[in-house]
Short mmCIF file of C-alpha atoms in Angstrom, two decimals:
data_model
loop_
_atom_site.label_atom_id
_atom_site.label_comp_id
_atom_site.label_asym_id
_atom_site.label_seq_id
_atom_site.Cartn_x
_atom_site.Cartn_y
_atom_site.Cartn_z
CA ASP T 236 -10.23 -34.22 -12.63
CA GLY T 237 -8.41 -37.09 -14.31
CA GLY T 238 -4.67 -37.23 -14.83
CA PHE T 239 -3.57 -36.99 -11.19
CA LEU T 240 -1.77 -39.49 -8.96
CA PHE T 241 -2.37 -40.09 -5.26
CA ASP T 242 -0.74 -41.93 -2.35
CA THR T 243 -0.84 -42.10 1.44
CA SER T 244 0.08 -38.43 1.86
CA GLY T 245 -2.61 -37.33 -0.60
CA PRO T 246 -5.43 -39.90 -0.48
CA MET T 247 -8.51 -39.95 -2.69
CA GLY T 248 -12.04 -41.16 -2.21
CA PHE T 249 -14.11 -42.82 -4.91
CA VAL T 250 -17.89 -42.81 -5.08
CA GLU T 251 -20.56 -43.61 -7.61
CA GLU T 252 -20.78 -40.85 -10.18
CA ASN T 253 -24.39 -40.02 -9.34
CA SER T 254 -23.36 -39.44 -5.70
CA LEU T 255 -20.32 -37.28 -6.40
CA GLU T 256 -21.99 -33.89 -6.00
CA LEU T 257 -23.65 -35.03 -2.76
CA PHE T 258 -20.32 -35.90 -1.16
CA GLU T 259 -18.57 -32.84 -2.59
CA SER T 260 -21.26 -30.63 -1.09
CA LEU T 261 -21.28 -32.46 2.25
CA LEU T 262 -17.50 -32.55 2.71
CA ASN T 263 -17.26 -28.83 1.97
CA SER T 264 -19.93 -27.92 4.50
CA LYS T 265 -19.61 -26.73 8.10
CA VAL T 266 -21.35 -29.95 9.14
CA ALA T 267 -18.48 -32.09 7.85
CA ASP T 268 -15.96 -29.79 9.51
CA HIS T 269 -17.89 -30.05 12.78
CA ILE T 270 -17.99 -33.86 12.65
CA ILE T 271 -14.30 -34.17 11.76
CA HIS T 272 -13.36 -32.01 14.75
CA ILE T 273 -15.40 -34.33 16.97
CA LEU T 274 -13.65 -37.42 15.57
CA SER T 275 -10.18 -35.88 15.56
CA SER T 276 -8.10 -35.39 18.69
CA GLY T 277 -5.85 -32.93 16.90
CA LYS T 278 -5.57 -30.98 13.66
CA GLN T 279 -4.39 -33.89 11.50
CA MET T 280 -6.79 -35.07 8.82
CA LYS T 281 -6.95 -38.84 8.43
CA LEU T 282 -8.81 -40.94 5.90
CA GLY T 283 -10.55 -42.79 8.72
CA TYR T 284 -12.37 -39.64 9.79
CA ILE T 285 -14.02 -39.41 6.39
CA LEU T 286 -14.95 -43.09 6.37
CA LYS T 287 -16.58 -42.78 9.82
CA MET T 288 -18.64 -39.73 8.90
CA PRO T 289 -22.39 -40.42 9.09
CA VAL T 290 -24.09 -39.57 5.80
CA VAL T 291 -27.64 -38.26 5.84
CA ILE T 292 -29.02 -37.49 2.40
CA PRO T 293 -31.09 -34.29 2.24
CA GLN T 294 -34.62 -34.53 0.87
CA ASN T 295 -33.82 -31.50 -1.27
CA ARG T 296 -31.05 -32.86 -3.47
CA THR T 297 -30.20 -29.55 -5.11
CA PHE T 298 -26.47 -29.27 -4.44
CA ILE T 299 -24.15 -26.39 -5.22
CA ALA T 300 -20.78 -28.15 -5.51
CA ARG T 301 -20.44 -27.84 -9.28
CA GLU T 302 -21.29 -24.13 -9.31
CA ALA T 303 -18.89 -23.41 -6.47
CA TYR T 304 -16.23 -25.52 -8.19
CA SER T 305 -16.60 -23.46 -11.36
CA ILE T 306 -16.01 -20.19 -9.49
CA SER T 307 -13.04 -21.62 -7.59
CA LYS T 308 -11.43 -23.04 -10.72
CA SER T 309 -11.82 -19.78 -12.60
CA ASP T 310 -10.17 -17.98 -9.69
CA TRP T 311 -7.30 -20.52 -9.51
CA ASP T 312 -6.70 -20.44 -13.26
CA ALA T 313 -6.24 -16.66 -13.21
CA TYR T 314 -2.71 -17.10 -11.81
CA GLU T 315 0.47 -18.44 -13.40
CA THR T 316 0.75 -21.18 -10.76
CA SER T 317 -2.17 -22.96 -12.46
CA TRP T 318 -1.55 -25.48 -15.22
CA GLU T 319 -4.64 -24.06 -16.91
CA PHE T 320 -3.46 -20.43 -16.82
CA LYS T 321 -4.29 -18.74 -20.16
CA LYS T 322 -3.53 -15.03 -19.81
CA SER T 323 -3.62 -12.16 -17.35
CA PRO T 324 -7.17 -11.53 -16.12
CA LEU T 325 -6.61 -7.89 -17.01
CA LEU T 326 -6.61 -8.97 -20.65
CA ARG T 327 -9.87 -10.90 -20.53
CA ASN T 328 -11.54 -8.19 -22.64
CA ARG T 329 -8.44 -7.43 -24.74
CA PHE T 330 -8.29 -3.81 -23.60
CA ILE T 331 -5.38 -3.22 -25.99
CA GLN T 332 -7.62 -3.65 -29.00
CA SER T 333 -10.56 -1.73 -27.53
CA ASN T 334 -8.32 1.17 -26.43
CA LYS T 335 -9.50 0.89 -22.85
CA LYS T 336 -7.13 2.14 -20.21
CA LEU T 337 -5.58 -0.35 -17.82
CA GLU T 338 -7.12 1.56 -14.91
CA SER T 339 -10.69 1.14 -16.14
CA GLU T 340 -10.00 -2.49 -17.01
CA TYR T 341 -8.92 -3.13 -13.42
CA VAL T 342 -12.06 -1.42 -12.09
CA ASP T 343 -14.19 -3.81 -14.18
CA LEU T 344 -12.10 -6.78 -13.06
CA PHE T 345 -12.37 -5.78 -9.39
CA GLU T 346 -16.15 -5.50 -9.65
CA SER T 347 -16.28 -8.93 -11.27
CA TRP T 348 -14.20 -10.35 -8.43
CA GLN T 349 -16.54 -8.82 -5.86
CA GLU T 350 -19.48 -10.52 -7.54
CA ASP T 351 -17.66 -13.87 -7.43
CA ILE T 352 -16.81 -13.45 -3.74
CA ILE T 353 -20.40 -12.64 -2.76
CA LYS T 354 -21.73 -15.42 -4.98
CA MET T 355 -19.36 -17.95 -3.42
CA ARG T 356 -20.29 -16.87 0.10
CA ASP T 357 -23.99 -17.20 -0.73
CA LEU T 358 -23.43 -20.68 -2.19
CA GLU T 359 -21.50 -21.83 0.87
CA GLU T 360 -24.13 -20.49 3.25
CA THR T 361 -26.91 -22.15 1.23
CA ASN T 362 -24.95 -25.40 1.34
CA ASN T 363 -24.40 -25.09 5.09
CA ARG T 364 -28.12 -24.47 5.75
CA LEU T 365 -29.07 -27.53 3.70
CA PHE T 366 -26.91 -29.93 5.71
CA ILE T 367 -27.39 -28.24 9.09
CA THR T 368 -31.14 -28.68 8.66
CA THR T 369 -30.75 -32.24 7.41
CA TYR T 370 -28.57 -33.25 10.36
CA GLY T 371 -30.79 -31.39 12.83
CA ILE T 372 -27.98 -29.40 14.46
CA SER T 373 -29.20 -25.84 13.98
CA ASP T 374 -28.50 -25.12 17.65
CA GLU T 375 -24.83 -26.10 17.30
CA ILE T 376 -23.65 -24.55 14.03
CA SER T 377 -24.21 -21.26 12.25
CA PRO T 378 -24.45 -21.43 8.45
CA LEU T 379 -22.90 -17.98 8.05
CA VAL T 380 -19.52 -17.66 6.33
CA PRO T 381 -17.33 -14.61 7.14
CA LEU T 382 -15.71 -12.95 4.12
CA GLU T 383 -12.24 -13.97 5.30
CA GLU T 384 -13.29 -17.64 4.99
CA VAL T 385 -14.27 -17.36 1.33
CA THR T 386 -11.14 -19.01 -0.04
CA LEU T 387 -10.71 -17.23 -3.36
CA THR T 388 -7.36 -15.64 -4.18
CA CYS T 389 -9.17 -12.60 -5.54
CA ASN T 390 -10.69 -12.09 -2.08
CA PRO T 391 -8.36 -9.72 -0.16
CA TYR T 392 -10.02 -10.56 3.17
CA TYR T 393 -8.92 -14.18 2.75
CA ARG T 394 -5.70 -13.58 0.82
CA TYR T 395 -4.15 -11.15 3.31
CA ASN T 396 -5.97 -12.26 6.47
CA GLY T 397 -4.98 -9.48 8.82
CA ASN T 398 -6.22 -6.43 10.64
CA SER T 399 -5.83 -4.12 7.64
CA THR T 400 -8.50 -1.61 6.73
CA LYS T 401 -10.72 -2.06 3.68
CA LYS T 402 -8.70 0.59 1.81
CA GLU T 403 -5.40 -1.12 2.68
CA LEU T 404 -6.70 -4.49 1.51
CA LYS T 405 -7.94 -2.97 -1.74
CA ASN T 406 -4.55 -1.32 -2.37
CA ARG T 407 -2.66 -4.55 -1.67
CA LEU T 408 -4.85 -6.42 -4.13
CA LEU T 409 -4.26 -3.73 -6.76
CA ASN T 410 -0.48 -3.84 -6.21
CA ASP T 411 -0.32 -7.63 -6.44
CA THR T 412 -2.53 -7.70 -9.53
CA LEU T 413 -0.20 -5.27 -11.30
CA LYS T 414 2.85 -7.29 -10.22
CA GLU T 415 1.24 -10.39 -11.69
CA PHE T 416 0.46 -8.45 -14.88
CA ILE T 417 4.13 -7.43 -15.15
CA SER T 418 5.17 -11.06 -14.61
CA TYR T 419 2.85 -12.13 -17.44
CA SER T 420 4.23 -9.32 -19.65
CA VAL T 421 7.80 -10.50 -19.07
CA GLY T 422 6.63 -14.02 -19.92
CA CYS T 423 5.32 -12.71 -23.22
CA MET T 424 8.64 -10.99 -23.93
CA PHE T 425 10.54 -14.24 -23.40
CA GLY T 426 8.11 -16.38 -25.38
CA ARG T 427 6.60 -18.22 -22.45
CA TYR T 428 3.22 -16.67 -23.34
CA SER T 429 1.85 -14.71 -26.27
CA LEU T 430 -0.94 -12.20 -26.80
CA ASP T 431 -1.81 -14.11 -29.96
CA LYS T 432 -2.53 -17.45 -28.30
CA PRO T 433 -3.74 -18.24 -24.77
CA GLY T 434 -1.80 -20.56 -22.50
CA LEU T 435 1.79 -21.73 -22.23
CA LEU T 436 3.95 -21.65 -25.38
CA LEU T 437 7.58 -22.23 -24.36
CA ALA T 438 8.35 -23.89 -21.05
CA ASN T 439 11.22 -26.35 -21.57
CA GLN T 440 14.96 -25.84 -21.62
CA GLY T 441 16.39 -25.81 -25.13
CA GLU T 442 13.26 -24.58 -26.92
CA THR T 443 14.02 -22.05 -29.63
CA VAL T 444 12.44 -19.29 -31.71
CA GLU T 445 11.46 -21.98 -34.20
CA ASP T 446 9.49 -23.74 -31.47
CA TYR T 447 7.79 -20.45 -30.64
CA TYR T 448 6.66 -19.92 -34.24
CA LYS T 449 5.49 -23.53 -34.42
CA ALA T 450 3.43 -23.14 -31.23
CA LEU T 451 1.71 -20.11 -32.75
CA GLY T 452 1.00 -22.00 -35.96
CA LEU T 453 3.22 -19.66 -37.99
CA PRO T 454 5.46 -20.71 -40.88
CA PRO T 455 9.08 -21.42 -39.92
CA LEU T 456 11.71 -18.71 -40.14
CA PRO T 457 13.40 -18.40 -43.54
#
């Protein structure tokens, strides 16, 4: 999105707007990864590799980049490290008001995450098949994407990337989700966040209770 700077250590590419989804889909496919490994003698990514990549436009121009982007952004924004973080994902249905228990809220959240993981894997595999067919390299690359390569933070197979059992991965995800919920709760106690308004409220040194009330749109203290 707009509002970001770039330089030699974090280069950008610019294309015509009507071609953006094509290049987003191509560069996030196994075909692009395969070509870059052919061009590269090591693991370093250079701008020249992208510029040398042959571009073959599929006849079927139904790309999935925007849909995949939406899932990824929603996943990223569920954590305090995101500038767009609004509130703990455990509060997405405001279980406090509906008297739902935290346990059942987590069960619903976990099921929602599973749906996102499977959906993202399906999108990536569909994208891979499209470009593998277009480039005519079906004998060289498989379109399949293992669960541990679905790069969503809510995906324990990717997040913890080890030899743990399914039960162990599920427990680690539960533990970390509750830690993150406690972190958000402490943020609410200190005025960084509020249950009454999504997003960041107080974040700068020197801000006061008056600033907190102002951010919530409340009248100033008497």
